[in-house]
GROMACS .gro file of C-alpha atoms in nm:
model
  381
    1MET     CA    1  19.131  19.986  10.235
    2ILE     CA    2  19.026  19.716   9.975
    3ASP     CA    3  19.226  19.712   9.645
    4ILE     CA    4  18.956  19.773   9.374
    5GLN     CA    5  19.200  19.673   9.095
    6LYS     CA    6  19.170  19.320   9.187
    7GLU     CA    7  18.978  19.049   9.047
    8LEU     CA    8  18.622  19.046   9.205
    9PRO     CA    9  18.664  18.697   9.386
   10GLU     CA   10  18.955  18.830   9.557
   11ILE     CA   11  18.786  19.147   9.647
   12PHE     CA   12  18.508  18.959   9.785
   13ASP     CA   13  18.714  18.749   9.977
   14ASP     CA   14  18.898  19.086  10.106
   15PHE     CA   15  18.576  19.215  10.225
   16ALA     CA   16  18.482  18.872  10.383
   17ASP     CA   17  18.832  18.915  10.579
   18SER     CA   18  18.797  19.251  10.683
   19ARG     CA   19  18.722  19.183  11.038
   20LYS     CA   20  19.042  18.971  11.080
   21GLU     CA   21  19.273  19.240  10.901
   22ALA     CA   22  19.088  19.513  11.123
   23PHE     CA   23  19.237  19.334  11.437
   24LEU     CA   24  19.571  19.428  11.317
   25LYS     CA   25  19.451  19.785  11.217
   26VAL     CA   26  19.316  19.876  11.570
   27LYS     CA   27  19.661  19.846  11.697
   28GLU     CA   28  19.785  20.105  11.467
   29VAL     CA   29  19.516  20.318  11.568
   30LYS     CA   30  19.593  20.288  11.942
   31ASP     CA   31  19.947  20.335  11.837
   32GLN     CA   32  19.855  20.690  11.716
   33ASP     CA   33  19.679  20.770  12.014
   34ILE     CA   34  19.332  20.748  11.855
   35PRO     CA   35  19.042  20.674  12.112
   36VAL     CA   36  18.853  20.371  12.023
   37ILE     CA   37  18.496  20.312  12.126
   38GLY     CA   38  18.375  19.977  12.111
   39GLN     CA   39  17.997  19.922  12.052
   40PHE     CA   40  17.743  19.637  12.039
   41CYS     CA   41  17.455  19.775  11.880
   42THR     CA   42  17.352  19.979  11.565
   43PHE     CA   43  17.153  20.236  11.790
   44PHE     CA   44  17.506  20.387  11.886
   45PRO     CA   45  17.527  20.695  11.705
   46GLN     CA   46  17.856  20.662  11.522
   47GLU     CA   47  17.847  21.051  11.463
   48LEU     CA   48  17.969  21.134  11.824
   49ALA     CA   49  18.271  20.927  11.762
   50VAL     CA   50  18.359  21.083  11.442
   51ALA     CA   51  18.285  21.415  11.579
   52MET     CA   52  18.563  21.334  11.866
   53GLY     CA   53  18.816  21.192  11.629
   54ALA     CA   54  18.786  20.864  11.741
   55THR     CA   55  18.721  20.509  11.585
   56SER     CA   56  18.412  20.302  11.675
   57VAL     CA   57  18.416  19.941  11.601
   58SER     CA   58  18.120  19.662  11.641
   59LEU     CA   59  18.225  19.421  11.953
   60CYS     CA   60  17.940  19.180  11.884
   61SER     CA   61  18.080  18.818  11.813
   62THR     CA   62  17.940  18.570  11.591
   63SER     CA   63  18.151  18.275  11.657
   64ASP     CA   64  18.114  17.978  11.934
   65GLU     CA   65  18.467  17.974  12.001
   66THR     CA   66  18.447  18.117  12.345
   67ILE     CA   67  18.092  18.055  12.449
   68PRO     CA   68  18.203  17.763  12.683
   69GLU     CA   69  18.379  18.041  12.882
   70ALA     CA   70  18.110  18.252  12.892
   71GLU     CA   71  17.857  18.008  13.009
   72LYS     CA   72  18.059  17.979  13.340
   73HIS     CA   73  17.924  18.305  13.415
   74LEU     CA   74  17.605  18.314  13.194
   75PRO     CA   75  17.321  18.082  13.171
   76LYS     CA   76  17.334  17.821  12.895
   77ASN     CA   77  16.968  17.888  12.718
   78LEU     CA   78  17.099  18.256  12.672
   79CYS     CA   79  17.105  18.409  12.348
   80PRO     CA   80  17.446  18.311  12.159
   81LEU     CA   81  17.540  18.683  12.035
   82ILE     CA   82  17.522  18.776  12.409
   83LYS     CA   83  17.711  18.466  12.518
   84SER     CA   84  17.996  18.498  12.244
   85SER     CA   85  18.035  18.887  12.300
   86TYR     CA   86  18.095  18.833  12.684
   87GLY     CA   87  18.312  18.516  12.597
   88PHE     CA   88  18.552  18.713  12.382
   89ALA     CA   89  18.542  18.987  12.627
   90ILE     CA   90  18.663  18.804  12.945
   91THR     CA   91  18.913  18.581  12.754
   92ASP     CA   92  19.101  18.891  12.557
   93LYS     CA   93  19.050  18.685  12.239
   94CYS     CA   94  18.895  19.005  12.076
   95PRO     CA   95  19.142  19.260  12.009
   96PHE     CA   96  18.865  19.523  11.926
   97PHE     CA   97  18.752  19.487  12.298
   98TYR     CA   98  19.104  19.477  12.453
   99PHE     CA   99  19.173  19.797  12.269
  100SER     CA  100  18.871  19.985  12.345
  101ASP     CA  101  18.895  20.285  12.563
  102LEU     CA  102  18.489  20.282  12.624
  103VAL     CA  103  18.243  20.038  12.572
  104VAL     CA  104  17.925  20.128  12.480
  105GLY     CA  105  17.606  19.941  12.544
  106GLU     CA  106  17.238  19.950  12.514
  107THR     CA  107  16.891  19.851  12.676
  108THR     CA  108  16.817  19.672  12.349
  109CYS     CA  109  16.730  19.339  12.564
  110ASP     CA  110  16.734  19.192  12.946
  111GLY     CA  111  16.993  18.971  12.863
  112LYS     CA  112  17.244  19.217  12.723
  113LYS     CA  113  17.144  19.470  13.011
  114LYS     CA  114  17.249  19.222  13.274
  115MET     CA  115  17.536  19.112  13.091
  116TYR     CA  116  17.679  19.474  13.071
  117GLU     CA  117  17.674  19.451  13.462
  118TYR     CA  118  17.957  19.177  13.462
  119LEU     CA  119  18.124  19.343  13.147
  120ALA     CA  120  18.154  19.660  13.379
  121GLU     CA  121  18.386  19.468  13.624
  122VAL     CA  122  18.660  19.416  13.334
  123LYS     CA  123  18.609  19.735  13.126
  124ASN     CA  124  18.525  20.079  13.122
  125VAL     CA  125  18.134  20.065  13.014
  126HIS     CA  126  17.823  20.331  12.984
  127VAL     CA  127  17.497  20.182  12.891
  128MET     CA  128  17.282  20.416  12.677
  129GLU     CA  129  16.881  20.402  12.793
  130LEU     CA  130  16.690  20.310  12.473
  131PRO     CA  131  16.318  20.373  12.472
  132ASN     CA  132  16.097  20.091  12.398
  133LYS     CA  133  15.867  20.297  12.208
  134ASN     CA  134  15.887  20.530  11.908
  135ASN     CA  135  15.684  20.831  12.021
  136GLU     CA  136  15.772  21.217  12.112
  137ASN     CA  137  15.834  21.086  12.488
  138SER     CA  138  16.078  20.844  12.371
  139LEU     CA  139  16.231  21.090  12.136
  140MET     CA  140  16.292  21.347  12.426
  141LEU     CA  141  16.449  21.041  12.649
  142TRP     CA  142  16.670  20.935  12.339
  143LYS     CA  143  16.776  21.287  12.262
  144ASP     CA  144  16.884  21.325  12.622
  145GLU     CA  145  17.083  20.991  12.626
  146ILE     CA  146  17.264  21.085  12.333
  147ILE     CA  147  17.362  21.445  12.483
  148LYS     CA  148  17.491  21.258  12.799
  149MET     CA  149  17.677  21.039  12.564
  150LYS     CA  150  17.849  21.346  12.419
  151GLU     CA  151  17.913  21.478  12.786
  152ILE     CA  152  18.080  21.164  12.890
  153LEU     CA  153  18.320  21.144  12.578
  154GLU     CA  154  18.401  21.517  12.618
  155GLU     CA  155  18.467  21.432  13.002
  156GLN     CA  156  18.672  21.131  12.977
  157PHE     CA  157  18.871  21.198  12.638
  158GLY     CA  158  18.918  21.597  12.702
  159VAL     CA  159  18.762  21.690  12.366
  160GLU     CA  160  18.510  21.923  12.300
  161ILE     CA  161  18.225  21.829  12.036
  162THR     CA  162  18.136  22.146  11.889
  163GLU     CA  163  17.826  22.209  11.691
  164GLU     CA  164  18.066  22.250  11.363
  165ARG     CA  165  18.223  21.884  11.450
  166ILE     CA  166  17.892  21.711  11.520
  167ARG     CA  167  17.731  21.844  11.183
  168LYS     CA  168  18.045  21.755  10.974
  169ALA     CA  169  18.048  21.384  11.135
  170VAL     CA  170  17.650  21.360  11.029
  171ARG     CA  171  17.784  21.462  10.670
  172ILE     CA  172  18.036  21.191  10.669
  173LYS     CA  173  17.801  20.934  10.819
  174ASN     CA  174  17.513  21.012  10.601
  175ALA     CA  175  17.757  21.011  10.280
  176GLU     CA  176  17.869  20.636  10.403
  177ARG     CA  177  17.527  20.532  10.442
  178SER     CA  178  17.402  20.661  10.102
  179ALA     CA  179  17.714  20.503   9.947
  180MET     CA  180  17.598  20.173  10.108
  181LYS     CA  181  17.243  20.198  10.021
  182ASP     CA  182  17.309  20.273   9.663
  183PHE     CA  183  17.576  19.993   9.649
  184TYR     CA  184  17.310  19.715   9.773
  185GLY     CA  185  17.081  19.863   9.566
  186ILE     CA  186  17.228  19.674   9.244
  187MET     CA  187  16.997  19.362   9.357
  188LYS     CA  188  16.718  19.540   9.223
  189GLU     CA  189  16.815  19.450   8.909
  190ASP     CA  190  16.617  19.158   8.687
  191GLU     CA  191  16.951  18.997   8.594
  192LEU     CA  192  17.155  18.986   8.923
  193PRO     CA  193  17.518  19.096   8.904
  194MET     CA  194  17.634  18.893   9.204
  195MET     CA  195  17.516  18.644   9.473
  196GLY     CA  196  17.388  18.745   9.796
  197LEU     CA  197  17.675  18.595   9.954
  198ASP     CA  198  17.915  18.837   9.843
  199LEU     CA  199  17.705  19.125   9.887
  200TRP     CA  200  17.689  19.034  10.273
  201HIS     CA  201  18.062  18.999  10.264
  202VAL     CA  202  18.076  19.356  10.123
  203LEU     CA  203  17.776  19.484  10.367
  204TYR     CA  204  17.961  19.317  10.692
  205GLY     CA  205  18.306  19.354  10.593
  206VAL     CA  206  18.290  19.767  10.537
  207GLN     CA  207  18.183  19.787  10.882
  208PHE     CA  208  18.549  19.727  10.972
  209VAL     CA  209  18.698  19.978  10.742
  210PHE     CA  210  18.798  20.290  10.979
  211ASP     CA  211  18.850  20.559  10.719
  212LYS     CA  212  18.467  20.639  10.684
  213GLU     CA  213  18.535  20.916  10.433
  214ALA     CA  214  18.678  20.694  10.206
  215ILE     CA  215  18.383  20.432  10.205
  216PRO     CA  216  18.171  20.612   9.929
  217GLY     CA  217  18.414  20.639   9.658
  218GLN     CA  218  18.545  20.287   9.729
  219MET     CA  219  18.138  20.156   9.708
  220LYS     CA  220  18.115  20.380   9.383
  221GLU     CA  221  18.421  20.236   9.214
  222LEU     CA  222  18.317  19.884   9.320
  223LYS     CA  223  17.977  19.897   9.221
  224LYS     CA  224  18.111  20.021   8.872
  225LYS     CA  225  18.334  19.692   8.851
  226ILE     CA  226  18.068  19.462   8.939
  227LEU     CA  227  17.802  19.596   8.697
  228SER     CA  228  18.069  19.616   8.411
  229GLU     CA  229  18.259  19.256   8.494
  230SER     CA  230  18.044  19.020   8.645
  231LYS     CA  231  17.805  18.758   8.502
  232LYS     CA  232  17.444  18.808   8.498
  233ILE     CA  233  17.217  18.585   8.730
  234THR     CA  234  16.858  18.504   8.638
  235GLY     CA  235  16.604  18.246   8.693
  236LYS     CA  236  16.670  18.166   9.083
  237PRO     CA  237  16.410  18.245   9.341
  238ARG     CA  238  16.508  18.605   9.498
  239ILE     CA  239  16.475  18.577   9.876
  240LEU     CA  240  16.473  18.835  10.145
  241ILE     CA  241  16.662  18.766  10.483
  242THR     CA  242  16.504  18.938  10.791
  243GLY     CA  243  16.523  18.894  11.167
  244CYS     CA  244  16.848  18.856  11.402
  245PRO     CA  245  17.202  18.984  11.308
  246ILE     CA  246  17.395  18.778  11.059
  247GLY     CA  247  17.764  18.741  11.076
  248ALA     CA  248  18.037  18.469  11.033
  249ALA     CA  249  17.874  18.136  11.179
  250THR     CA  250  17.515  18.241  11.080
  251GLU     CA  251  17.630  18.302  10.708
  252LYS     CA  252  17.538  17.935  10.724
  253VAL     CA  253  17.206  18.025  10.650
  254ILE     CA  254  17.273  18.256  10.337
  255GLU     CA  255  17.493  17.928  10.221
  256ALA     CA  256  17.201  17.724  10.264
  257VAL     CA  257  16.985  17.937  10.034
  258GLU     CA  258  17.232  17.986   9.773
  259ASN     CA  259  17.337  17.612   9.765
  260ASN     CA  260  16.980  17.513   9.711
  261GLY     CA  261  16.881  17.697   9.413
  262GLY     CA  262  16.789  18.043   9.558
  263VAL     CA  263  16.973  18.401   9.562
  264VAL     CA  264  16.940  18.624   9.848
  265VAL     CA  265  16.878  18.981   9.703
  266ALA     CA  266  16.796  19.169  10.027
  267TYR     CA  267  16.902  19.176  10.392
  268GLU     CA  268  16.664  19.358  10.623
  269ASN     CA  269  16.874  19.271  10.921
  270CYS     CA  270  17.131  19.463  11.125
  271GLY     CA  271  17.440  19.524  10.918
  272GLY     CA  272  17.165  19.532  10.625
  273ALA     CA  273  16.920  19.789  10.531
  274LYS     CA  274  16.793  19.831  10.868
  275ALA     CA  275  17.025  20.088  11.025
  276ILE     CA  276  17.128  20.265  10.694
  277ASP     CA  277  16.813  20.308  10.517
  278GLU     CA  278  16.755  20.667  10.681
  279ASN     CA  279  17.003  20.945  10.718
  280VAL     CA  280  17.006  21.248  10.979
  281ASP     CA  281  16.851  21.571  10.849
  282GLU     CA  282  17.159  21.786  10.802
  283GLY     CA  283  16.947  22.082  10.786
  284ALA     CA  284  16.796  22.060  11.118
  285GLU     CA  285  16.817  22.339  11.323
  286ASP     CA  286  16.839  22.089  11.634
  287ILE     CA  287  17.115  21.840  11.537
  288TYR     CA  288  17.105  21.635  11.818
  289ASP     CA  289  16.689  21.630  11.766
  290ALA     CA  290  16.756  21.519  11.412
  291ILE     CA  291  17.028  21.239  11.531
  292ALA     CA  292  16.777  21.085  11.782
  293ARG     CA  293  16.493  21.075  11.536
  294LYS     CA  294  16.723  20.901  11.262
  295TYR     CA  295  16.824  20.622  11.531
  296LEU     CA  296  16.498  20.568  11.695
  297ASN     CA  297  16.350  20.512  11.366
  298ILE     CA  298  16.551  20.208  11.319
  299GLY     CA  299  16.281  19.897  11.302
  300CYS     CA  300  16.435  19.683  11.575
  301ALA     CA  301  16.210  19.409  11.759
  302CYS     CA  302  16.301  19.583  12.075
  303ILE     CA  303  16.071  19.868  11.996
  304SER     CA  304  15.705  19.773  12.041
  305PRO     CA  305  15.494  19.822  11.825
  306ASN     CA  306  15.737  19.781  11.551
  307LYS     CA  307  15.584  19.953  11.248
  308LYS     CA  308  15.932  20.080  11.109
  309ARG     CA  309  16.034  19.710  11.025
  310LEU     CA  310  15.708  19.637  10.832
  311ASP     CA  311  15.735  19.953  10.648
  312LEU     CA  312  16.100  19.890  10.534
  313LEU     CA  313  16.020  19.503  10.453
  314ASP     CA  314  15.708  19.652  10.277
  315ARG     CA  315  15.917  19.856  10.023
  316MET     CA  316  16.224  19.631  10.013
  317VAL     CA  317  15.963  19.321   9.886
  318ASP     CA  318  15.833  19.567   9.611
  319GLU     CA  319  16.222  19.699   9.518
  320TYR     CA  320  16.395  19.382   9.500
  321LYS     CA  321  16.132  19.186   9.346
  322VAL     CA  322  16.141  18.914   9.655
  323ASP     CA  323  15.957  18.585   9.576
  324GLY     CA  324  15.998  18.446   9.931
  325ILE     CA  325  16.084  18.582  10.289
  326LEU     CA  326  16.306  18.409  10.546
  327ASP     CA  327  16.312  18.511  10.898
  328MET     CA  328  16.640  18.408  11.069
  329GLN     CA  329  16.592  18.397  11.458
  330LEU     CA  330  16.886  18.331  11.685
  331GLN     CA  331  16.815  18.077  11.973
  332ALA     CA  332  16.651  18.260  12.275
  333CYS     CA  333  16.614  18.604  12.102
  334GLN     CA  334  16.261  18.639  12.225
  335PRO     CA  335  16.189  18.979  12.073
  336TYR     CA  336  16.262  18.822  11.725
  337GLN     CA  337  16.107  18.522  11.787
  338VAL     CA  338  15.773  18.669  11.903
  339GLU     CA  339  15.767  18.924  11.656
  340SER     CA  340  15.804  18.666  11.370
  341LEU     CA  341  15.426  18.602  11.372
  342ALA     CA  342  15.387  18.969  11.268
  343ILE     CA  343  15.600  18.898  10.978
  344LYS     CA  344  15.453  18.557  10.868
  345ARG     CA  345  15.085  18.777  10.848
  346PHE     CA  346  15.285  19.033  10.657
  347ALA     CA  347  15.452  18.798  10.413
  348ASN     CA  348  15.138  18.578  10.365
  349ARG     CA  349  14.851  18.826  10.410
  350ASP     CA  350  15.005  19.148  10.297
  351LYS     CA  351  15.217  19.037  10.031
  352ASP     CA  352  15.115  18.695   9.930
  353LEU     CA  353  15.461  18.568   9.958
  354PRO     CA  354  15.583  18.214  10.131
  355PHE     CA  355  15.751  18.257  10.440
  356MET     CA  356  15.979  18.053  10.651
  357ALA     CA  357  16.118  18.115  10.992
  358ILE     CA  358  16.428  17.939  11.106
  359GLU     CA  359  16.598  17.917  11.473
  360THR     CA  360  16.958  17.874  11.476
  361ASP     CA  361  17.288  17.931  11.693
  362TYR     CA  362  17.654  17.960  11.611
  363SER     CA  363  17.741  17.580  11.592
  364GLN     CA  364  17.774  17.417  11.271
  365SER     CA  365  17.584  17.098  11.404
  366ASP     CA  366  17.236  17.220  11.252
  367ILE     CA  367  17.376  17.255  10.878
  368GLY     CA  368  17.222  16.957  10.721
  369GLN     CA  369  16.873  17.043  10.889
  370LEU     CA  370  16.897  17.371  10.758
  371ASN     CA  371  16.982  17.284  10.406
  372THR     CA  372  16.668  17.018  10.414
  373ARG     CA  373  16.420  17.317  10.516
  374ILE     CA  374  16.545  17.550  10.309
  375ALA     CA  375  16.574  17.348  10.020
  376ALA     CA  376  16.220  17.251  10.046
  377PHE     CA  377  16.139  17.602  10.093
  378ILE     CA  378  16.326  17.687   9.741
  379GLU     CA  379  16.158  17.427   9.557
  380MET     CA  380  15.804  17.537   9.680
  381ILE     CA  381  15.877  17.865   9.555
   0.00000   0.00000   0.00000
């Protein structure tokens, strides 16, 4: 839990350190015989973990520390997120992976699919087959995958995920998503109450708060504190960041924007609005159909055509009064790199906004280049 009584800079630092703090807390969870489910993607329905009384935690790594070890097994020109995640797994440098009783993957890209085969040699892995289209046939397939996932959890952990439990879990996760959406909505204000990097630290850090039922109250109090105590920020170009997941090493992109006169007001990426924009329909007669619909509506580049991403961007550009769009791509992430043209057309043609695409990895070698390019982009705005 984050202590809201602290000063705001300390609170933001605490959220920035939440992942490290969770390294210790996950051992406490294991000591209480609570199952730990490791996940790689926002497509994993966390409601299933909540319903069985387990803790779910993100395994995606965003550091180049273990990439050299990963490259002994994987191609050097593979996405850094995949290499980093695999490297932390095989070196036992990630407590989340070490303590996970089950690792859940998903078929969002070919690189991940093949990496999971090697991962299964050292850990209990289940891969969910994610459709690459958003239609009724795909919905049926995805619903079946979710029910299969439920049955695997029941069998492996000796639990029963009843209708009552899954509906309660839906309410818990809906409350969490709604609270986070309400919180980051403070960046819609003309006079901004915080910088984008502080916002990101909260959005990223809250993923490692294991007590999901405590999050709504915590976010409500933090929002109140920020609005009442923080200085107002005006006159800076308002930037929306879209594209690949951000975290740790790639925070350099946010810093480059804000060190050069801009402010990031919105994140469409995973970890930002993409995964928490919609809730599960709590009143649905078929709750698993409702869960499948919610998660299949995530506007990821692995879905083709990806209209949901453009719909979300369209709303966010207007609501957050965006002055420019920055598309961050990880090296070798082909789905997002190819889709960048569609985002550029959307920005330039549909919204008449400046657009910039940047490609980066988890090293710090390109910080100078990023600052130069992004400074020019901000100055143009």
